[in-house]
Short mmCIF file of C-alpha atoms and ligand atoms in Angstrom, two decimals:
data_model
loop_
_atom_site.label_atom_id
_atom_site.label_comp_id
_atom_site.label_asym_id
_atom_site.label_seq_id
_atom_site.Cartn_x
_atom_site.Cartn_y
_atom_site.Cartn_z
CA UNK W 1 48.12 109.80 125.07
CA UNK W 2 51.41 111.32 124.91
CA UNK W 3 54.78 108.99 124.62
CA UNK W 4 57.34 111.17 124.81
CA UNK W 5 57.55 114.80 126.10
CA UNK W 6 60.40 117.62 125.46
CA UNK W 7 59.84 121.27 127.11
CA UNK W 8 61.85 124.18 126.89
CA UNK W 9 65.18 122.85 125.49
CA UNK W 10 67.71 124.53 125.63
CA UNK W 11 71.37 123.16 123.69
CA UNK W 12 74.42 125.42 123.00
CA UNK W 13 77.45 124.56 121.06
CA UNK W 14 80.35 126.91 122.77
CA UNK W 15 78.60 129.99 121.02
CA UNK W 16 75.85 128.32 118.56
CA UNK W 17 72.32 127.86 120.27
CA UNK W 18 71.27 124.88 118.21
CA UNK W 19 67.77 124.75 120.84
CA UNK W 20 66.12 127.47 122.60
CA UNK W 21 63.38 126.72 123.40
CA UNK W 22 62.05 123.83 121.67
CA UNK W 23 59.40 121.39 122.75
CA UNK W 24 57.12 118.55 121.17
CA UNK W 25 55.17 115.79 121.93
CA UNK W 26 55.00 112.56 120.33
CA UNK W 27 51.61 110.32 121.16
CA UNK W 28 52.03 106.31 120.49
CA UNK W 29 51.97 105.20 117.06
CA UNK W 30 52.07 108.47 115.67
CA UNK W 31 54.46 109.63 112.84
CA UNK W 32 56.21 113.23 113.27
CA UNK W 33 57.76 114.90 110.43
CA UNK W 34 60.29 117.19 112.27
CA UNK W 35 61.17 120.40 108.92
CA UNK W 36 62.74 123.10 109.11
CA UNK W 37 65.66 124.90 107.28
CA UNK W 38 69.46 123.58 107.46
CA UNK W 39 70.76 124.37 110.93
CA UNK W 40 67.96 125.08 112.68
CA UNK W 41 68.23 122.44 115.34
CA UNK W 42 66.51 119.14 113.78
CA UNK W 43 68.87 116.83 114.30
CA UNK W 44 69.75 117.99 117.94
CA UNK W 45 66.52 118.25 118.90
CA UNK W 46 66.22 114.27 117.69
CA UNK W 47 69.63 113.55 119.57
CA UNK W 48 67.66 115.17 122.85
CA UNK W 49 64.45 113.31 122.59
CA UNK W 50 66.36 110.37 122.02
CA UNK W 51 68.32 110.58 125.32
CA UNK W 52 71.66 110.76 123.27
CA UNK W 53 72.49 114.64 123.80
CA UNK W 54 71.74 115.63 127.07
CA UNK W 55 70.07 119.57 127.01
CA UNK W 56 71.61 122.46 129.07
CA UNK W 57 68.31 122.85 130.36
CA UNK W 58 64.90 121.66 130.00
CA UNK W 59 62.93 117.90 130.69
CA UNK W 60 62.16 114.59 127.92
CA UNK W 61 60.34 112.60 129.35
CA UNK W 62 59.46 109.16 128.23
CA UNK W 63 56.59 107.46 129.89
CA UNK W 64 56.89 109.34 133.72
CA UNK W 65 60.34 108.73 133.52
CA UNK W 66 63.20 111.65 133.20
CA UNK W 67 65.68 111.28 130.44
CA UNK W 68 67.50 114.12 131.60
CA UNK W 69 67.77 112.85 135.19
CA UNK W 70 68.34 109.36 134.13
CA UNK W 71 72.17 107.55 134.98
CA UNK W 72 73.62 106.74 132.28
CA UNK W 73 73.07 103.01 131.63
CA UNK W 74 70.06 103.65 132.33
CA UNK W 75 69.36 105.81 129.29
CA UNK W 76 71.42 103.13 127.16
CA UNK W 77 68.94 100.49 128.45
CA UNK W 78 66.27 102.41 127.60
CA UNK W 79 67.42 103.75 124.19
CA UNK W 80 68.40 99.84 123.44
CA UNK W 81 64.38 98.12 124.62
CA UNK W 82 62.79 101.44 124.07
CA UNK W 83 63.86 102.78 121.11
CA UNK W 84 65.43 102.34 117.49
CA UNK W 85 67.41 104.74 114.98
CA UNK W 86 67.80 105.09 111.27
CA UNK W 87 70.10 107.48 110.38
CA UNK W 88 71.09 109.08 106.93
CA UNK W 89 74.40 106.23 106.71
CA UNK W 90 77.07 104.58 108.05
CA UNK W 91 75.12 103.28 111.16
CA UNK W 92 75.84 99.76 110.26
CA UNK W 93 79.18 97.68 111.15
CA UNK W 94 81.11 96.87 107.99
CA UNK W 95 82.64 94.07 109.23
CA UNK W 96 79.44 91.89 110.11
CA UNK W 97 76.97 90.61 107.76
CA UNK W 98 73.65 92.13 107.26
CA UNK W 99 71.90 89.71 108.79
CA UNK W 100 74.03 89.78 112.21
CA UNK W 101 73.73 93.80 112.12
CA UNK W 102 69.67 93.03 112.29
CA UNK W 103 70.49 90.84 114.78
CA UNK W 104 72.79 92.91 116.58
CA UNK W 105 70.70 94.78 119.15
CA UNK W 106 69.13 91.33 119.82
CA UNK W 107 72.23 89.87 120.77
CA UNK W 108 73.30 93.26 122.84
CA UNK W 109 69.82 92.35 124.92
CA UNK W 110 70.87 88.86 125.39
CA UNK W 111 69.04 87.19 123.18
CA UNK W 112 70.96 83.76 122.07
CA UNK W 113 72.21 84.01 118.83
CA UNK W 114 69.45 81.23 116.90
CA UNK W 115 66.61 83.05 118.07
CA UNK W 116 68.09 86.72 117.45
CA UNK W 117 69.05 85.44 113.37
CA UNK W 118 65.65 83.91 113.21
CA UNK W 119 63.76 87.53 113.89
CA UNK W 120 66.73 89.03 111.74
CA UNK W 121 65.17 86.81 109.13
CA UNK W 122 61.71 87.74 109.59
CA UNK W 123 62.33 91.49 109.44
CA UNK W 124 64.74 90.79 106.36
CA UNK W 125 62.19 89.76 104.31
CA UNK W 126 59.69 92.07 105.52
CA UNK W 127 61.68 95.15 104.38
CA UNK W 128 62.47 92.96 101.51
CA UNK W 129 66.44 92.26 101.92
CA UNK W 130 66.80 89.12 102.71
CA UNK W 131 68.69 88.52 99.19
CA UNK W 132 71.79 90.45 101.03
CA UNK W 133 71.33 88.52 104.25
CA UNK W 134 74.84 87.07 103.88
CA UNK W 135 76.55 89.90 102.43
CA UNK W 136 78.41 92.75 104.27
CA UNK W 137 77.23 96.29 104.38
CA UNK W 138 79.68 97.60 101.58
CA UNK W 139 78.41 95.16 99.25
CA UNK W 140 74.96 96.28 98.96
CA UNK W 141 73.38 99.22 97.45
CA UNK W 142 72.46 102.35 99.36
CA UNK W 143 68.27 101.33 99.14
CA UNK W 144 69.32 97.82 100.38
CA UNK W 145 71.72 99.34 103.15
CA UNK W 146 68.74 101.73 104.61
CA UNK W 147 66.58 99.05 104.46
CA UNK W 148 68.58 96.69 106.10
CA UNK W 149 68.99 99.62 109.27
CA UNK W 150 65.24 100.22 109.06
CA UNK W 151 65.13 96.42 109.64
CA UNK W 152 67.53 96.45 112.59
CA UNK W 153 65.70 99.11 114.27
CA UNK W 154 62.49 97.33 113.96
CA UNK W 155 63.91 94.27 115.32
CA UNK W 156 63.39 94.76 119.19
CA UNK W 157 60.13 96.06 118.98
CA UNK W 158 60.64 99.96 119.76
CA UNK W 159 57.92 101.85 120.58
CA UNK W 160 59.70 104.93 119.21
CA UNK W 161 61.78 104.69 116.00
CA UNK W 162 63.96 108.41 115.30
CA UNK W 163 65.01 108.33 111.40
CA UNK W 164 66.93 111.47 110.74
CA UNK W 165 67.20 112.34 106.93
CA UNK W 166 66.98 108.28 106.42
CA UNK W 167 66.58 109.05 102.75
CA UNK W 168 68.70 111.65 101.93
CA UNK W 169 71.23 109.87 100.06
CA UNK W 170 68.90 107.85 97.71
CA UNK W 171 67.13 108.94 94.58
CA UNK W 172 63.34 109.28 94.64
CA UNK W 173 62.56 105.84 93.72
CA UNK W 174 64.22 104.20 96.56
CA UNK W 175 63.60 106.80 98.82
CA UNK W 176 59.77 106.39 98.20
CA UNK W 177 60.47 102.36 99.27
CA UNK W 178 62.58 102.84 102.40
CA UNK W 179 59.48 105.44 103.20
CA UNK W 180 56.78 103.18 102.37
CA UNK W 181 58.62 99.93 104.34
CA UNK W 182 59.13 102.10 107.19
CA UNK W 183 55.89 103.25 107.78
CA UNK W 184 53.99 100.31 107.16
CA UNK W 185 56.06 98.26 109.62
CA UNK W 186 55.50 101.44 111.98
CA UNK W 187 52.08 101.23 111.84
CA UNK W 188 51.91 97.54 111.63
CA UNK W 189 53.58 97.32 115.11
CA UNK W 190 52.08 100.68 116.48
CA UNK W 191 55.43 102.17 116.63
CA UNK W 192 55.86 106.21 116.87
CA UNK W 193 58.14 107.71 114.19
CA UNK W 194 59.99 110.83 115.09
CA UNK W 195 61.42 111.43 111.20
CA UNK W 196 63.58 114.91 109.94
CA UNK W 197 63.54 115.11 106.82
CA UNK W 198 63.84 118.36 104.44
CA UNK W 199 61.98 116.46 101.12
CA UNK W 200 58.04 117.57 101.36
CA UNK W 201 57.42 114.39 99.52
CA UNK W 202 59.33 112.46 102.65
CA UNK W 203 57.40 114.05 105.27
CA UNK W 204 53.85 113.27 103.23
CA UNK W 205 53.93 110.14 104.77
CA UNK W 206 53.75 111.54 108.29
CA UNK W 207 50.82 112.02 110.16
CA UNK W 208 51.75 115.67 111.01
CA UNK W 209 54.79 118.00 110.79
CA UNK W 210 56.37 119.86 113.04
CA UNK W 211 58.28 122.97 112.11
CA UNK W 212 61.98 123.89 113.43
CA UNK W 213 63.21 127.10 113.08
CA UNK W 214 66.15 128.82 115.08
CA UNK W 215 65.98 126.24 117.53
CA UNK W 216 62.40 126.58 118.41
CA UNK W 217 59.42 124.24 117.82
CA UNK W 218 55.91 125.05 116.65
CA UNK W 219 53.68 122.23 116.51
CA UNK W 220 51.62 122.14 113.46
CA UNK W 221 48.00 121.10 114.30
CA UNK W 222 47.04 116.83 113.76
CA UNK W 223 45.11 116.79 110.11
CA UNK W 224 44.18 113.98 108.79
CA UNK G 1 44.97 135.41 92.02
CA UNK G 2 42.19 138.03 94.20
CA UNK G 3 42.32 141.45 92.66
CA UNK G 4 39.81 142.72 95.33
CA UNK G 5 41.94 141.61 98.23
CA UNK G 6 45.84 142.94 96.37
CA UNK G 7 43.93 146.49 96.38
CA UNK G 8 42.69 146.31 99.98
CA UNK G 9 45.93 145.24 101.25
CA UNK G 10 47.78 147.89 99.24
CA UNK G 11 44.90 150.31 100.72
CA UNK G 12 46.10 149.49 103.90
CA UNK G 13 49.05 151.85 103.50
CA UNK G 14 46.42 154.86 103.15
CA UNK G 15 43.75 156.53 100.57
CA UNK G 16 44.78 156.16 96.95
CA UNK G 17 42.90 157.16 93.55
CA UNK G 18 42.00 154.32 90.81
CA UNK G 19 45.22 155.44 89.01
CA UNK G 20 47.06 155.53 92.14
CA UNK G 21 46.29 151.70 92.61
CA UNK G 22 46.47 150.30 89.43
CA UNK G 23 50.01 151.80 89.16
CA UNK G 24 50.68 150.00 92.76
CA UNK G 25 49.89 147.04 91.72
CA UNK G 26 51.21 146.70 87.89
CA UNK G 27 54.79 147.44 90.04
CA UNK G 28 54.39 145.19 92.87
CA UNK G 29 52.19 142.02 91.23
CA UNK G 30 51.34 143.25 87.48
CA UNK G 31 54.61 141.39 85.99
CA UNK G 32 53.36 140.19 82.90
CA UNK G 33 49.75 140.80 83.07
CA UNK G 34 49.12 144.45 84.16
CA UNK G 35 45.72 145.62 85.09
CA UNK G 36 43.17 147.04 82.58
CA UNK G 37 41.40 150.25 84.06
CA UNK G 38 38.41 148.54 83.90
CA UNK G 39 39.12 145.77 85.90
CA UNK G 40 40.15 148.20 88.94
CA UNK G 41 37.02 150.18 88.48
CA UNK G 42 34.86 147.03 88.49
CA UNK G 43 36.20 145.95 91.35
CA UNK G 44 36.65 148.80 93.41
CA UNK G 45 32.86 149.33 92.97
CA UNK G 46 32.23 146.24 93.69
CA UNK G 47 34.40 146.56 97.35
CA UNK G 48 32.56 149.72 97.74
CA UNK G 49 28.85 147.93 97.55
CA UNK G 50 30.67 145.63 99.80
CA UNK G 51 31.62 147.85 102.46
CA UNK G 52 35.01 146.85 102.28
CA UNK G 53 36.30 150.43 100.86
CA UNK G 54 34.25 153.90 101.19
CA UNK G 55 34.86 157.21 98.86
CA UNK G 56 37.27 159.53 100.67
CA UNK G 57 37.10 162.90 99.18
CA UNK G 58 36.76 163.65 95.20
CA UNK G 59 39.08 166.05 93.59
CA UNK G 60 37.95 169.24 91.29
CA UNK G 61 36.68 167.70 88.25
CA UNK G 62 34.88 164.63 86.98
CA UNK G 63 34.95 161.47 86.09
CA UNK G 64 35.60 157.81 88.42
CA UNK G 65 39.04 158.07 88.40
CA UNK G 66 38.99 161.69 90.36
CA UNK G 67 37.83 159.45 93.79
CA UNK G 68 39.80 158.53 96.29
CA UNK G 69 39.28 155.34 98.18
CA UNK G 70 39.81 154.61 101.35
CA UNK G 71 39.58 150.56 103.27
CA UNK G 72 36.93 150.20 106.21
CA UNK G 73 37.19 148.10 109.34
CA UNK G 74 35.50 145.26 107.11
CA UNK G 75 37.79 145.61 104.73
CA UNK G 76 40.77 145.53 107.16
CA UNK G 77 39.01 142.39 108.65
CA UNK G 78 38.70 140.88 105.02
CA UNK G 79 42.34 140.98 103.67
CA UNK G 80 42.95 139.85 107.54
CA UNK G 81 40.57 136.72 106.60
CA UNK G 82 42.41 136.33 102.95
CA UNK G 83 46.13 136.08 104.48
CA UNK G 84 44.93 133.78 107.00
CA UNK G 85 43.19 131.58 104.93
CA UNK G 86 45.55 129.29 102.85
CA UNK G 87 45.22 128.53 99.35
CA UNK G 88 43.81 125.29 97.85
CA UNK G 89 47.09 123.63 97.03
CA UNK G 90 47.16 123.31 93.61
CA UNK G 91 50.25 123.99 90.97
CA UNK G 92 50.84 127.62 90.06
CA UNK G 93 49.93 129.28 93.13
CA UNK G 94 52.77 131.46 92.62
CA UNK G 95 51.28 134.75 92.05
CA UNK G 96 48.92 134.79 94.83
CA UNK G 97 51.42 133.97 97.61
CA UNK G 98 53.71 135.98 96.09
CA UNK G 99 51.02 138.98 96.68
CA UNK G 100 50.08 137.18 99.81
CA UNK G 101 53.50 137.40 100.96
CA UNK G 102 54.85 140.84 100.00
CA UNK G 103 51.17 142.33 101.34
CA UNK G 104 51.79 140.68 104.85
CA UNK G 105 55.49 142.43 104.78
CA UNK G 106 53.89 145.53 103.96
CA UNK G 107 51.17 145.85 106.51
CA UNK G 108 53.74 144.46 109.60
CA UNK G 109 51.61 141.04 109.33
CA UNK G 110 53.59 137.93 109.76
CA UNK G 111 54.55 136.62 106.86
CA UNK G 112 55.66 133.63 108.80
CA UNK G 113 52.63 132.40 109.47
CA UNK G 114 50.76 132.78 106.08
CA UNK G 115 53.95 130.55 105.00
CA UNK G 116 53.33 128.21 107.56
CA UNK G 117 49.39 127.89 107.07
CA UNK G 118 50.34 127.07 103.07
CA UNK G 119 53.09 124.62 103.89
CA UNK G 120 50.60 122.97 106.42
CA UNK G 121 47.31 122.89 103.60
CA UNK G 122 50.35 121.53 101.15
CA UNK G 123 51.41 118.48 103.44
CA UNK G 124 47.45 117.74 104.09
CA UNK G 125 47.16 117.03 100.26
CA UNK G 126 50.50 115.64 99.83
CA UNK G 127 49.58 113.10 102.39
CA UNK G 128 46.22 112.20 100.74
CA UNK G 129 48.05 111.62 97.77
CA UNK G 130 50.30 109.59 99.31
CA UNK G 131 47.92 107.36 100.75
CA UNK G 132 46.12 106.97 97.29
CA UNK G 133 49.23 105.91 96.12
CA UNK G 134 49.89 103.07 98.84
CA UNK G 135 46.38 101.68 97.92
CA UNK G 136 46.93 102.09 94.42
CA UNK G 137 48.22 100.07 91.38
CA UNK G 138 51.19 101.48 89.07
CA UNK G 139 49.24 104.05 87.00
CA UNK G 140 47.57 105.65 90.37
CA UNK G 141 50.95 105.96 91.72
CA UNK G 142 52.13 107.26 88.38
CA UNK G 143 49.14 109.92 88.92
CA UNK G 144 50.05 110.97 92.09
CA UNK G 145 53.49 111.17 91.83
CA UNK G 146 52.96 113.90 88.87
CA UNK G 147 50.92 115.74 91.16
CA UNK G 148 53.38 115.06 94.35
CA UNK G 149 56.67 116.49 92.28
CA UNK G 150 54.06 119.51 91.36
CA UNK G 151 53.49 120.11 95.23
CA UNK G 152 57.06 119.69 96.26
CA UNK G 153 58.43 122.40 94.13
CA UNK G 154 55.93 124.53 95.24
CA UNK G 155 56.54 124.15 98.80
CA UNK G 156 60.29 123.89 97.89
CA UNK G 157 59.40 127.37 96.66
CA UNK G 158 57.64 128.41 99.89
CA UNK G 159 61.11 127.41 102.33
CA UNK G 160 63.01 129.26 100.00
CA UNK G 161 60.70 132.54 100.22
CA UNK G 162 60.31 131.56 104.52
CA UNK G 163 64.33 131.89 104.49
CA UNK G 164 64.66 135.15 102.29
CA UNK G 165 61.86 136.92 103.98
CA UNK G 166 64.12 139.49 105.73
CA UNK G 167 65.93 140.34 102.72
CA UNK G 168 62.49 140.70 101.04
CA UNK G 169 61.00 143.19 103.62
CA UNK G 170 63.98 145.24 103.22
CA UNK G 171 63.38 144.89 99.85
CA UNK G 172 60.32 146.22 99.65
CA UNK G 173 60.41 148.77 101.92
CA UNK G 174 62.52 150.54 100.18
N1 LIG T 1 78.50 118.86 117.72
C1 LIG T 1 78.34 120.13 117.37
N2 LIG T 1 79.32 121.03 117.61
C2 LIG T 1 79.18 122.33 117.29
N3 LIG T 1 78.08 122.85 116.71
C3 LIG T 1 77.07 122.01 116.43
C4 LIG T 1 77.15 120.61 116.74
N4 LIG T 1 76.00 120.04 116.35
C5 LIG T 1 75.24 121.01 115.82
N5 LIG T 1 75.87 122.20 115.87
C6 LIG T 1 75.33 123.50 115.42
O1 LIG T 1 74.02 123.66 115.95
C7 LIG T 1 73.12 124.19 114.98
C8 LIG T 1 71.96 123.23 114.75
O2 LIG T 1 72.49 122.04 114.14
P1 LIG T 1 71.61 120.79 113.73
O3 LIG T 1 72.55 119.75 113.24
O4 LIG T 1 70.70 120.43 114.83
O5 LIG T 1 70.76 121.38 112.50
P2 LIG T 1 69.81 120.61 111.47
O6 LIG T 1 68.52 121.33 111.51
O7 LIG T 1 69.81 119.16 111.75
O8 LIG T 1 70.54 120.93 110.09
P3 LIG T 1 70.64 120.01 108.78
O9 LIG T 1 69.30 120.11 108.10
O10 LIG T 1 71.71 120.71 107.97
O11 LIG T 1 71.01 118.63 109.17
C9 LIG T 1 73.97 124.47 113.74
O12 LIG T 1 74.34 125.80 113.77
C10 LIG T 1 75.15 123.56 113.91
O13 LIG T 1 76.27 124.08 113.26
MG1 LIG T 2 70.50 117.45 110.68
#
């Protein structure tokens, strides 16, 4: 049962072709290592699927519906109910808390403020930071910091989490935590992972890879 | 590392005497451990009671090493079979994808794709591995991990061979 569909993208940079060509499909639950060498097109192709770079030319599709043909807001509603991002840093707000960063997408849906800090909890201590709850982004250590983003994009419920290189600035140990939290909770809540990484030992914890290189795709077949 | 299938690939590139190949592959693959006559005789009979290489044509005079050899069909559709078929992913694979690598480049085979197929059978194992180690206490994980790092570097090794492979055909084409 396929989630989410790309074919035949196509994405130039004035005279760079970051995409030509690529495609993939992601099924529910499922978790994608997306390889390949530097520059080949991972993290474009992740902005694409994730309706945040549109392509010159080819379709995503989420569910039946067009991300490509979408209006604007509402690809922003459906990245915000739909979907949730971990990226490598700096994707959390240095001026709030940690806690009311987990709660932040909560609070962007509406949710009143008690009930969003009471799920910020929950996820907290599931990815085992709740210790930094009350302390701000800057204060905490890089392991703590991707765990508390892993937390905030688990908070809504996405059915689709995209983590591009969301270890790449830790050392092994912590990377191998982040990595373990994130696909636990993943499965837990039956939530695809779309995850680039360039560490083997990273993408292990997939369920299969997929291999970028000069912009195009190959899908490598589901072992398990 | 297969013996049998480094001399049917470097057969590929046409008919060659015992000394011929030997010579072939001490240059190419023979680094630090050349081959001994022996071995190349032993196994070029045994390819030949195979079917995988036939006699083409003796010279004047006598003696094994006066044949020349020549690779069948079967033994096209063999070292076909061998660069298809990736290794067991263990550490020190080195030599053999080395061969398995240069061998593809040689005979206009993508080299790609027997790259691909190793990274693939590497990931398989790194993920059982991985799961061991989720189930596991401390001194499984400690286990793994040892043979995780071992993995990595190999298919650190692999990337690093998938991005030089131009360079290397023109390398060895030369
Ligand atoms: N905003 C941009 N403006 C101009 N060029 C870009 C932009 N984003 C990406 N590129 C170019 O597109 C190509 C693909 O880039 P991309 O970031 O997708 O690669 P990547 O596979 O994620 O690499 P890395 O592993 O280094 O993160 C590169 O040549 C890059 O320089
Ligand atoms: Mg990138």
């Amino acid at each position: 049962m396929s989630l989410l569909v790309a074919q035949d993208l196509h994405k130039s940079f004035g005279r760079t072709r970051a995409l030509e060509g690529a495609g993939l499909t992601i099924r529910a639950g499922e978790i994608v290592a997306v390889m390949g060498p530097s520059g080949s097109g991972k993290s474009t192709l992740l902005h694409c699927l994730a309706g945040i770079l549109p392509p010159d030319s080819g379709t995503v599709t989420y569910r039946d519906r067009e991300l490509t043909t979408m209006s604007d807001s509402a690809r922003s509603e459906l990245r915000r109910t739909e979907f949730g991002f971990v990226f490598q840093f700096g994707q959390l707000v240095p001026e709030l808390t940690c806690l009311e960063n987990v709660a932040l997408p909560l609070r962007l849906s509406g949710v009143k403020r008690r009930d969003a800090e009471r799920a910020a909890r929950e996820w907290m201590a599931r990815l085992e930071v709740d210790a930094v709850a009350d302390q701000r982004p800057g204060e905490t250590s890089g392991g703590q910091g991707q765990r508390v983003a892993v937390a905030r994009a688990l908070v809504t419920g996405p059915k689709v989490v995209f983590a591009d290189e969301p270890t790449g600035a830790l050392d092994s140990l912590n990377g191998e935590r982040v990595m373990h939290l994130l696909t636990t909770a993943a499965r837990e809540t039956g939530a695809a992972v779309v995850l680039v990484t360039h560490e083997p030992r990273v993408a292990a914890y997939s369920d299969r890879e997929v291999v970028v290189r000069d912009g195009r795709s190959r899908d490598v077949e589901f072992v398990r | 590392m297969s013996i049998g299938h480094a001399l049917l690939g470097l057969l590929e590139g046409g008919p060659r005497h015992g000394y011929d190949l030997k010579r072939a592959y001490d240059e190419r693959f023979g680094h630090d451990r050349p081959l001994h006559y022996g071995q190349v005789y032993s196994t070029l009979s045994r390819l030949l009671k195979n079917g995988f290489v036939s006699e083409a044509g003796v010279e004047a005079g006598d003696g094994p090493e006066r044949k020349r050899y020549a690779i069948t069909d079967a033994g096209v559709t063999d070292v076909e079979r061998w660069l298809g078929t990736p290794e067991k992913p263990e550490p020190y694979l080195q030599n053999t994808l080395y061969a398995k690598v240069v061998l593809a480049l040689l005979s206009g085979r993508s080299a790609t794709e027997v790259l691909d197929a190793q990274r693939s059978a590497h990931l398989a194992t790194m993920r059982g591995l991985t799961r061991r180690k989720s189930d596991g206490d401390l001194a499984d994980q400690l286990i793994c991990d040892f043979a995780l790092f071992h993995l990595e570097a190999d298919l650190r090794w692999l990337e690093l061979t998938a991005a030089r492979l131009d360079e290397l055909a023109e390398e060895i084409a030369k």
